[in-house]
Short mmCIF file of C-alpha atoms in Angstrom, two decimals:
data_model
loop_
_atom_site.label_atom_id
_atom_site.label_comp_id
_atom_site.label_asym_id
_atom_site.label_seq_id
_atom_site.Cartn_x
_atom_site.Cartn_y
_atom_site.Cartn_z
CA UNK F 7 118.49 -118.37 -103.82
CA UNK F 8 122.32 -118.06 -102.21
CA UNK F 9 124.68 -120.73 -101.68
CA UNK F 10 125.69 -120.88 -98.15
CA UNK F 11 129.81 -121.02 -98.07
CA UNK F 12 130.59 -120.75 -94.82
CA UNK F 13 128.73 -121.52 -91.48
CA UNK F 14 129.32 -119.84 -87.55
CA UNK F 15 128.05 -122.51 -85.37
CA UNK F 16 126.99 -121.14 -82.38
CA UNK F 17 127.03 -124.29 -80.40
CA UNK F 18 129.51 -127.08 -78.54
CA UNK F 19 129.54 -130.86 -77.81
CA UNK F 20 127.31 -133.50 -79.95
CA UNK F 21 125.42 -131.30 -81.72
CA UNK F 22 128.32 -128.75 -83.26
CA UNK F 23 130.36 -132.39 -84.41
CA UNK F 24 126.87 -133.01 -86.27
CA UNK F 25 126.04 -130.13 -88.05
CA UNK F 26 130.32 -130.01 -88.90
CA UNK F 27 130.03 -133.71 -90.12
CA UNK F 28 126.89 -132.44 -93.07
CA UNK F 29 128.95 -129.70 -93.84
CA UNK F 30 131.39 -131.31 -94.41
CA UNK F 31 129.50 -133.52 -96.57
CA UNK F 32 127.78 -130.31 -98.37
CA UNK F 33 131.47 -128.70 -99.17
CA UNK F 34 130.43 -125.97 -97.01
CA UNK F 35 133.67 -124.35 -94.58
CA UNK F 36 132.31 -123.93 -90.54
CA UNK F 37 133.60 -121.68 -87.84
CA UNK F 38 132.79 -123.14 -84.35
CA UNK F 39 132.40 -120.60 -81.77
CA UNK F 40 134.24 -122.01 -78.00
CA UNK F 41 134.41 -120.86 -75.20
CA UNK F 42 137.56 -121.37 -73.06
CA UNK F 43 136.43 -124.54 -71.62
CA UNK F 44 136.06 -126.01 -74.81
CA UNK F 45 139.21 -125.18 -76.90
CA UNK F 46 140.21 -128.46 -77.21
CA UNK F 47 137.16 -130.41 -78.10
CA UNK F 48 136.71 -132.65 -80.71
CA UNK F 49 134.52 -130.06 -82.54
CA UNK F 50 137.06 -127.55 -82.44
CA UNK F 51 139.30 -130.19 -83.94
CA UNK F 52 136.95 -130.89 -86.95
CA UNK F 53 135.89 -127.19 -87.35
CA UNK F 54 137.45 -125.70 -90.45
CA UNK F 55 138.42 -123.14 -87.81
CA UNK F 56 137.43 -122.34 -84.06
CA UNK F 57 137.52 -118.64 -82.49
CA UNK F 58 137.33 -118.51 -78.74
CA UNK F 59 133.69 -116.42 -77.76
CA UNK F 60 134.70 -115.96 -74.04
CA UNK F 61 134.96 -117.24 -70.43
CA UNK F 62 133.75 -120.77 -69.98
CA UNK F 63 130.22 -119.79 -68.33
CA UNK F 64 127.62 -120.01 -70.91
CA UNK F 65 126.16 -115.96 -70.43
CA UNK F 66 129.70 -114.94 -71.27
CA UNK F 67 130.05 -117.23 -74.33
CA UNK F 68 127.57 -119.05 -76.11
CA UNK F 69 124.89 -116.92 -74.89
CA UNK F 70 126.12 -113.88 -75.88
CA UNK F 71 124.17 -112.60 -78.97
CA UNK F 72 126.66 -109.65 -79.91
CA UNK F 73 129.82 -111.97 -79.68
CA UNK F 74 128.29 -114.82 -81.67
CA UNK F 75 127.29 -112.66 -84.40
CA UNK F 76 130.32 -110.28 -84.39
CA UNK F 77 132.66 -113.37 -84.31
CA UNK F 78 130.37 -114.76 -87.18
CA UNK F 79 131.30 -111.61 -89.14
CA UNK F 80 134.83 -111.55 -87.90
CA UNK F 81 135.75 -115.22 -89.71
CA UNK F 82 133.78 -114.38 -93.06
CA UNK F 83 130.74 -116.45 -92.03
CA UNK F 84 127.75 -115.76 -93.92
CA UNK F 85 124.90 -118.20 -92.26
CA UNK F 86 124.78 -119.04 -88.57
CA UNK F 87 123.68 -122.21 -87.26
CA UNK F 88 122.56 -122.61 -83.66
CA UNK F 89 122.03 -125.87 -83.08
CA UNK F 90 119.78 -126.72 -80.08
CA UNK F 91 119.06 -125.10 -77.22
CA UNK F 92 121.38 -121.83 -76.12
CA UNK F 93 120.39 -119.27 -78.66
CA UNK F 94 118.63 -121.80 -81.09
CA UNK F 95 115.08 -119.99 -80.73
CA UNK F 96 116.27 -116.61 -80.04
CA UNK F 97 115.04 -114.03 -81.56
CA UNK F 98 117.28 -111.33 -80.64
CA UNK F 99 120.34 -113.76 -82.82
CA UNK F 100 117.49 -114.12 -85.66
CA UNK F 101 117.04 -110.06 -85.87
CA UNK F 102 120.79 -109.58 -85.64
CA UNK F 103 121.32 -111.90 -88.14
CA UNK F 104 118.75 -110.14 -90.42
CA UNK F 105 120.32 -106.59 -89.75
CA UNK F 106 123.35 -108.00 -90.92
CA UNK F 107 122.85 -110.03 -94.03
CA UNK F 108 124.04 -112.85 -92.56
CA UNK F 109 121.56 -115.90 -92.97
CA UNK F 110 120.13 -117.04 -89.59
CA UNK F 111 119.64 -121.46 -90.13
CA UNK F 112 116.27 -121.38 -88.82
CA UNK F 113 112.45 -119.83 -89.20
CA UNK F 114 111.74 -116.50 -89.99
CA UNK F 115 111.08 -114.22 -87.27
CA UNK F 116 107.68 -113.89 -87.35
CA UNK F 117 107.52 -117.98 -87.17
CA UNK F 118 110.26 -117.50 -83.72
CA UNK F 119 107.34 -115.19 -82.34
CA UNK F 120 104.62 -117.37 -83.35
CA UNK F 121 105.47 -120.04 -81.30
CA UNK F 122 108.41 -118.96 -78.91
CA UNK F 123 105.69 -117.25 -76.54
CA UNK F 124 103.20 -121.00 -75.88
CA UNK F 125 100.58 -118.72 -75.23
CA UNK F 126 101.18 -117.51 -78.49
CA UNK F 127 101.52 -120.63 -80.16
CA UNK F 128 98.03 -121.62 -78.39
CA UNK F 129 96.43 -119.28 -79.91
CA UNK F 130 97.76 -120.12 -83.53
CA UNK F 131 96.85 -123.79 -82.95
CA UNK F 132 92.97 -122.36 -81.95
CA UNK F 133 93.43 -120.77 -85.07
CA UNK F 134 94.20 -123.53 -86.98
CA UNK F 135 91.61 -125.89 -85.46
CA UNK F 136 94.27 -127.88 -83.35
CA UNK F 137 93.07 -129.61 -80.47
CA UNK F 138 94.54 -127.83 -77.37
CA UNK F 139 94.89 -128.91 -73.57
CA UNK F 140 91.87 -127.02 -71.15
CA UNK F 141 93.59 -124.00 -69.62
CA UNK F 142 94.89 -120.68 -70.23
CA UNK F 143 97.10 -117.75 -68.73
CA UNK F 144 97.85 -116.53 -65.52
CA UNK F 145 98.78 -113.37 -64.71
CA UNK F 146 97.50 -113.39 -61.29
CA UNK F 147 96.41 -115.79 -58.55
CA UNK F 148 93.10 -114.38 -58.95
CA UNK F 149 93.25 -115.69 -62.89
CA UNK F 150 95.07 -119.00 -61.56
CA UNK F 151 92.04 -119.76 -59.27
CA UNK F 152 89.53 -119.12 -61.40
CA UNK F 153 90.89 -121.07 -64.73
CA UNK F 154 91.94 -123.73 -61.87
CA UNK F 155 88.08 -123.68 -60.90
CA UNK F 156 87.33 -124.41 -64.62
CA UNK F 157 89.56 -127.34 -65.86
CA UNK F 158 89.74 -128.89 -62.37
CA UNK F 159 92.99 -130.56 -60.37
CA UNK F 160 95.48 -132.12 -60.92
CA UNK F 161 96.68 -129.41 -63.35
CA UNK F 162 100.51 -128.11 -64.39
CA UNK F 163 101.79 -124.66 -64.14
CA UNK F 164 103.83 -123.96 -67.34
CA UNK F 165 106.37 -121.13 -68.03
CA UNK F 166 105.27 -119.42 -71.27
CA UNK F 167 109.10 -119.20 -72.67
CA UNK F 168 109.85 -122.22 -70.80
CA UNK F 169 111.15 -125.73 -72.18
CA UNK F 170 113.18 -128.86 -70.23
CA UNK F 171 110.61 -128.63 -67.43
CA UNK F 172 111.61 -125.31 -66.08
CA UNK F 173 109.11 -123.11 -64.52
CA UNK F 174 106.72 -126.08 -64.68
CA UNK F 175 104.92 -127.12 -61.43
CA UNK F 176 102.36 -129.80 -60.59
CA UNK F 177 99.83 -128.87 -58.58
CA UNK F 178 96.88 -131.51 -56.49
CA UNK F 179 94.81 -129.12 -55.01
CA UNK F 180 93.84 -125.63 -54.83
CA UNK F 181 95.79 -124.87 -51.26
CA UNK F 182 98.87 -124.84 -53.12
CA UNK F 183 98.31 -123.25 -55.79
CA UNK F 184 99.48 -119.89 -54.82
CA UNK F 185 102.85 -121.25 -53.51
CA UNK F 186 103.25 -123.42 -56.28
CA UNK F 187 102.57 -120.19 -58.63
CA UNK F 188 105.13 -118.32 -56.92
CA UNK F 189 107.42 -121.08 -57.13
CA UNK F 190 106.97 -121.43 -61.09
CA UNK F 191 106.93 -117.59 -61.98
CA UNK F 192 110.44 -116.97 -59.99
CA UNK F 193 112.05 -120.21 -61.54
CA UNK F 194 110.97 -119.06 -65.18
CA UNK F 195 112.28 -115.43 -64.42
CA UNK F 196 115.84 -116.82 -63.49
CA UNK F 197 116.12 -119.39 -66.64
CA UNK F 198 114.16 -117.32 -69.15
CA UNK F 199 113.82 -113.67 -68.15
CA UNK F 200 110.05 -113.68 -68.32
CA UNK F 201 108.38 -114.90 -65.67
CA UNK F 202 105.04 -115.30 -67.21
CA UNK F 203 102.92 -118.65 -66.37
CA UNK F 204 100.06 -120.15 -67.76
CA UNK F 205 97.89 -123.39 -66.63
CA UNK F 206 97.07 -126.59 -68.01
CA UNK F 207 94.89 -129.76 -67.10
CA UNK F 208 97.21 -132.25 -65.90
CA UNK F 209 96.94 -135.34 -68.32
CA UNK F 210 97.28 -138.09 -66.26
CA UNK F 211 97.85 -141.14 -68.52
CA UNK F 212 99.54 -139.28 -71.40
CA UNK F 213 102.30 -139.73 -73.88
CA UNK F 214 104.66 -137.24 -75.30
CA UNK F 215 104.35 -137.82 -79.00
CA UNK F 216 105.67 -135.23 -81.76
CA UNK F 217 105.89 -134.92 -85.41
CA UNK F 218 108.97 -133.90 -87.60
CA UNK F 219 107.90 -131.17 -89.88
CA UNK F 220 109.86 -129.75 -92.83
CA UNK F 221 108.99 -126.62 -94.76
CA UNK F 222 109.92 -124.01 -97.49
CA UNK F 223 107.06 -122.17 -96.94
CA UNK F 224 105.15 -123.43 -99.18
CA UNK F 225 105.15 -127.32 -99.08
CA UNK F 226 104.68 -128.84 -95.77
CA UNK F 227 106.16 -132.12 -95.13
CA UNK F 228 106.07 -134.15 -92.00
CA UNK F 229 108.32 -136.96 -91.29
CA UNK F 230 106.60 -139.26 -89.36
CA UNK F 231 106.01 -139.09 -85.23
CA UNK F 232 108.45 -139.91 -82.64
CA UNK F 233 108.02 -141.09 -78.79
CA UNK F 234 109.74 -139.17 -76.34
CA UNK F 235 107.26 -140.31 -73.32
CA UNK F 236 110.21 -141.89 -71.19
CA UNK F 237 110.89 -139.01 -69.22
CA UNK F 238 112.36 -138.01 -65.91
CA UNK F 239 111.75 -134.63 -64.18
CA UNK F 240 110.31 -133.72 -67.97
CA UNK F 241 113.74 -134.17 -69.67
CA UNK F 242 113.77 -136.88 -71.95
CA UNK F 243 115.87 -140.07 -71.65
CA UNK F 244 114.73 -142.10 -74.11
CA UNK F 245 113.23 -141.57 -78.01
CA UNK F 246 111.88 -143.72 -80.37
CA UNK F 247 110.52 -144.14 -83.80
CA UNK F 248 107.57 -144.57 -84.88
CA UNK F 249 106.00 -144.40 -81.79
CA UNK F 250 105.04 -148.15 -80.57
CA UNK F 251 101.24 -148.87 -80.15
CA UNK F 252 100.21 -146.10 -81.35
CA UNK F 253 96.75 -146.60 -82.89
CA UNK F 254 96.19 -145.11 -86.57
CA UNK F 255 93.76 -143.01 -86.27
CA UNK F 256 95.69 -141.25 -83.69
CA UNK F 257 98.49 -140.96 -85.49
CA UNK F 258 97.00 -140.22 -88.59
CA UNK F 259 95.46 -137.27 -86.91
CA UNK F 260 98.30 -136.13 -85.35
CA UNK F 261 100.15 -136.18 -88.64
CA UNK F 262 97.71 -134.14 -90.28
CA UNK F 263 97.41 -131.26 -87.36
CA UNK F 264 100.84 -131.09 -87.18
CA UNK F 265 100.71 -130.23 -90.85
CA UNK F 266 97.80 -128.05 -90.79
CA UNK F 267 99.75 -125.99 -87.99
CA UNK F 268 102.61 -125.45 -89.88
CA UNK F 269 100.78 -124.99 -92.82
CA UNK F 270 99.11 -122.00 -90.64
CA UNK F 271 101.86 -120.16 -89.63
CA UNK F 272 103.54 -120.26 -93.34
CA UNK F 273 106.14 -121.74 -91.37
CA UNK F 274 109.49 -122.28 -93.40
CA UNK F 275 112.20 -124.64 -91.69
CA UNK F 276 112.77 -127.38 -89.92
CA UNK F 277 110.26 -127.86 -86.65
CA UNK F 278 108.68 -130.35 -84.25
CA UNK F 279 105.38 -130.34 -83.17
CA UNK F 280 104.69 -131.87 -79.95
CA UNK F 281 101.46 -133.22 -78.56
CA UNK F 282 100.07 -134.71 -75.56
CA UNK F 283 98.31 -138.03 -76.17
CA UNK F 284 95.58 -139.03 -73.93
CA UNK F 285 95.06 -142.91 -74.12
CA UNK F 286 92.37 -143.24 -71.85
CA UNK F 287 90.19 -140.49 -74.17
CA UNK F 288 91.85 -141.74 -77.42
CA UNK F 289 92.45 -138.21 -78.13
CA UNK F 290 95.39 -135.85 -78.40
CA UNK F 291 96.52 -131.97 -77.64
CA UNK F 292 98.89 -129.71 -79.18
CA UNK F 293 101.37 -128.64 -76.63
CA UNK F 294 103.78 -126.74 -78.28
CA UNK F 295 106.06 -126.06 -81.70
CA UNK F 296 109.93 -126.55 -81.57
CA UNK F 297 111.84 -124.68 -84.17
CA UNK F 298 114.65 -126.15 -84.21
CA UNK F 299 116.45 -129.14 -84.83
CA UNK F 300 115.58 -131.63 -81.70
CA UNK F 301 118.03 -133.50 -79.58
CA UNK F 302 116.46 -136.53 -80.75
CA UNK F 303 116.35 -136.20 -84.74
CA UNK F 304 118.11 -139.15 -85.70
CA UNK F 305 115.60 -141.71 -85.27
CA UNK F 306 114.16 -139.64 -87.66
CA UNK F 307 116.98 -139.56 -89.82
CA UNK F 308 117.19 -143.68 -89.59
CA UNK F 309 113.92 -144.30 -90.51
CA UNK F 310 113.55 -142.00 -93.28
CA UNK F 311 116.91 -141.70 -94.65
CA UNK F 312 117.09 -138.30 -94.49
CA UNK F 313 119.71 -135.83 -93.34
CA UNK F 314 117.89 -133.11 -91.48
CA UNK F 315 120.60 -130.91 -91.07
CA UNK F 316 120.92 -130.70 -94.80
CA UNK F 317 117.27 -130.17 -95.23
CA UNK F 318 117.50 -127.55 -92.56
CA UNK F 319 120.60 -125.65 -94.69
CA UNK F 320 118.90 -126.07 -97.95
CA UNK F 321 115.53 -124.15 -96.89
CA UNK F 322 117.76 -121.44 -95.58
CA UNK F 323 119.41 -120.61 -98.36
CA UNK F 324 116.36 -120.57 -100.29
CA UNK F 325 115.93 -123.80 -102.06
CA UNK F 326 112.44 -125.10 -103.42
CA UNK F 327 111.41 -128.07 -101.56
CA UNK F 328 112.64 -131.06 -104.23
CA UNK F 329 110.61 -133.69 -101.69
CA UNK F 330 107.16 -134.90 -101.89
CA UNK F 331 105.09 -136.84 -99.17
CA UNK F 332 105.03 -139.56 -101.15
CA UNK F 333 108.52 -139.40 -101.57
CA UNK F 334 109.61 -140.12 -97.57
CA UNK F 335 109.43 -143.50 -97.10
CA UNK F 336 109.82 -144.63 -93.45
CA UNK F 337 111.19 -147.98 -92.56
CA UNK F 338 112.08 -149.92 -89.64
CA UNK F 339 112.22 -149.06 -86.13
CA UNK F 340 115.07 -146.46 -84.30
CA UNK F 341 115.58 -146.00 -80.68
CA UNK F 342 117.79 -143.25 -79.28
CA UNK F 343 119.47 -143.44 -75.54
CA UNK F 344 120.24 -140.42 -74.37
CA UNK F 345 124.05 -140.80 -72.31
CA UNK F 346 124.75 -138.84 -69.64
CA UNK F 347 127.29 -137.76 -67.10
CA UNK F 348 125.01 -138.69 -64.05
CA UNK F 349 125.96 -140.17 -60.70
CA UNK F 350 122.62 -142.43 -60.39
CA UNK F 351 123.64 -143.59 -56.82
CA UNK F 352 123.12 -139.29 -55.83
CA UNK F 353 120.05 -138.60 -57.28
CA UNK F 354 121.23 -138.43 -60.80
CA UNK F 355 123.78 -135.56 -59.62
CA UNK F 356 126.15 -134.05 -62.90
CA UNK F 357 129.38 -135.95 -62.88
CA UNK F 358 132.04 -134.26 -64.64
CA UNK F 359 135.61 -135.36 -65.34
CA UNK F 360 137.99 -136.55 -67.39
CA UNK F 361 137.21 -139.29 -69.92
CA UNK F 362 139.91 -142.07 -69.95
CA UNK F 363 138.15 -144.42 -72.44
CA UNK F 364 135.68 -143.76 -75.31
CA UNK F 365 135.40 -146.53 -77.19
CA UNK F 366 132.36 -147.19 -79.79
CA UNK F 367 132.84 -150.09 -82.17
CA UNK F 368 131.26 -150.56 -85.53
CA UNK F 369 128.12 -152.10 -85.36
CA UNK F 370 125.56 -152.85 -87.71
CA UNK F 371 122.49 -150.31 -87.40
CA UNK F 372 124.81 -148.51 -84.74
CA UNK F 373 125.09 -144.53 -85.11
CA UNK F 374 127.07 -142.91 -81.94
CA UNK F 375 126.32 -138.90 -82.14
CA UNK F 376 129.48 -137.52 -79.65
CA UNK F 377 132.00 -135.30 -79.03
CA UNK F 378 133.97 -137.91 -76.78
CA UNK F 379 137.56 -139.09 -77.36
CA UNK F 380 139.88 -140.47 -74.81
CA UNK F 381 140.93 -137.76 -72.83
CA UNK F 382 138.12 -135.15 -73.19
CA UNK F 383 137.01 -133.39 -70.42
CA UNK F 384 133.57 -133.38 -69.18
CA UNK F 385 133.02 -129.50 -68.29
CA UNK F 386 130.83 -128.68 -65.04
CA UNK F 387 129.56 -125.65 -67.26
CA UNK F 388 127.29 -127.61 -69.23
CA UNK F 389 124.20 -130.04 -69.60
CA UNK F 390 125.48 -133.68 -68.71
CA UNK F 391 124.63 -135.25 -72.08
CA UNK F 392 127.98 -136.82 -73.23
CA UNK F 393 126.83 -139.11 -76.60
CA UNK F 394 123.59 -140.54 -77.88
CA UNK F 395 123.55 -144.31 -79.07
CA UNK F 396 120.81 -144.82 -81.94
CA UNK F 397 119.90 -147.89 -83.08
CA UNK F 398 117.82 -148.82 -86.44
CA UNK F 399 116.18 -152.18 -87.06
CA UNK F 400 113.53 -153.90 -88.87
CA UNK F 401 111.16 -154.57 -86.02
CA UNK F 402 111.26 -152.73 -82.50
CA UNK F 403 112.12 -155.76 -80.97
CA UNK F 404 115.22 -156.36 -83.14
CA UNK F 405 116.01 -152.92 -82.18
CA UNK F 406 115.72 -153.09 -78.65
CA UNK F 407 118.08 -155.78 -78.72
CA UNK F 408 120.38 -154.08 -80.50
CA UNK F 409 120.53 -151.24 -78.06
CA UNK F 410 121.32 -153.37 -75.60
CA UNK F 411 124.38 -155.18 -77.22
CA UNK F 412 125.44 -151.57 -78.22
CA UNK F 413 125.09 -150.81 -74.04
CA UNK F 414 127.54 -153.59 -73.70
CA UNK F 415 129.71 -153.11 -76.31
CA UNK F 416 130.66 -149.39 -76.18
CA UNK F 417 132.90 -147.92 -73.56
CA UNK F 418 132.95 -144.60 -71.97
CA UNK F 419 135.34 -144.64 -68.60
CA UNK F 420 136.57 -142.38 -66.36
CA UNK F 421 133.49 -140.96 -65.52
CA UNK F 422 129.81 -142.49 -64.28
CA UNK F 423 126.96 -142.45 -66.77
CA UNK F 424 123.36 -143.45 -66.83
CA UNK F 425 124.18 -146.57 -68.90
CA UNK F 426 123.21 -148.83 -66.41
CA UNK F 427 119.59 -146.99 -66.13
CA UNK F 428 118.92 -147.53 -69.54
CA UNK F 429 120.10 -151.15 -69.68
CA UNK F 430 117.10 -152.07 -67.00
CA UNK F 431 114.76 -150.29 -69.29
CA UNK F 432 115.46 -151.92 -72.08
CA UNK F 433 115.12 -155.11 -70.71
CA UNK F 434 112.06 -154.22 -68.72
CA UNK F 435 108.85 -156.11 -69.45
CA UNK F 436 106.74 -152.92 -69.77
CA UNK F 437 109.13 -150.63 -71.73
CA UNK F 438 109.27 -153.81 -74.02
CA UNK F 439 105.44 -154.36 -74.63
CA UNK F 440 105.34 -150.81 -76.58
CA UNK F 441 103.35 -147.70 -75.60
CA UNK F 442 104.50 -146.60 -72.02
CA UNK F 443 103.31 -143.24 -71.01
CA UNK F 444 105.11 -140.06 -68.47
CA UNK F 445 104.65 -141.75 -65.63
CA UNK F 446 106.38 -144.57 -66.11
CA UNK F 447 109.82 -143.93 -65.52
CA UNK F 448 108.68 -142.38 -62.30
CA UNK F 449 107.41 -145.70 -61.32
CA UNK F 450 110.39 -147.45 -62.95
CA UNK F 451 112.62 -145.97 -60.49
CA UNK F 452 110.20 -146.44 -57.52
CA UNK F 453 110.06 -149.98 -57.97
CA UNK F 454 113.86 -150.79 -59.52
CA UNK F 455 115.59 -147.68 -58.49
CA UNK F 456 117.45 -149.15 -55.57
CA UNK F 457 119.30 -152.06 -57.84
CA UNK F 458 119.43 -149.64 -61.25
CA UNK F 459 121.25 -146.73 -59.32
CA UNK F 460 123.68 -148.19 -56.82
#
């Protein structure tokens, strides 16, 4: 067991600030790698030191494994925290860290390999006897047609190395399969450098529910589940914990399956096992495992009282788990709204610009994760998320009302945001009743989009 003294943060935005805050509390120095566009950001000011990785374009800065590792070595860092996105699940970075004697704050290489490739992850889920969505690999059009005949329509084409909806296409009839397969393959190759795809049955009424896992390689714990079903084009918009209106048998099954999957791998780190819950059949299916911190981890922290980044660092240091499953007590309800710089009136187009006002007043039960301060520049080069509002209350109804109040009192001016959409959803009857599925937001926008997105 070797204590980590200085961490290189290979990320930006709110997750960089989030990791810096935990490191400060732990007495760990931080070096933040920044692009030329991020030299003056809040993260650069909060870190012990900031170093420039290169130009604004991510491929020349945040996504350059060699540059990141050399910067970490050059600043005397003994660990790298990759956050989420960018290089967070990148095998080359983890391998380079191992070669240079730098701690990669994430899973071991075999576990990255096991879950980074979705087909391999499916095979592990099958071996662990965790339910799977019917489907399989499609290397050729003939393969795809054969699988389609077996599982039926509608179906989804998904990128083996993908995420965030890229390389994902819904197909409703055999006549469209070949053209959509070509599109998905091209999109996956461009986004991930890997054009492989596979097919899955499309679950018409499904909820996206994920389980937070923490393991030191010996002890596997779950920290409850999160519902991430409010999505637009496979991008999560609102998350909450625990999942509302989820029958106890399904909840218990999900939690047990997630632990069983992680235990089968001998997994060591923080991770999230994602499931699709079929409410019509009262069943669930393994989707994938994300071997990193998630954007939505704060809702789990709010109901558990844990600092998941601190736990992640402790495992990376080789410390044995001090928690037991009985120690993890989940209380109340938490909701997270992702505030994005988007122009709702123009198809949610990213809206970069300078923030003239950023005011998040103290409020009971409210947590704000952001890198926004007055004068901050929202760059066109990166993701449009600029803040996360997270609330916690004794009940879900109180949490929803608290979030509505937070949306009213928090101020972000100078750029357009999706705050009006969050307000409208949290005021709408179907969402407030709980248990919406992944078709909810498209239906909501079809009914109310004209008034909300004007």
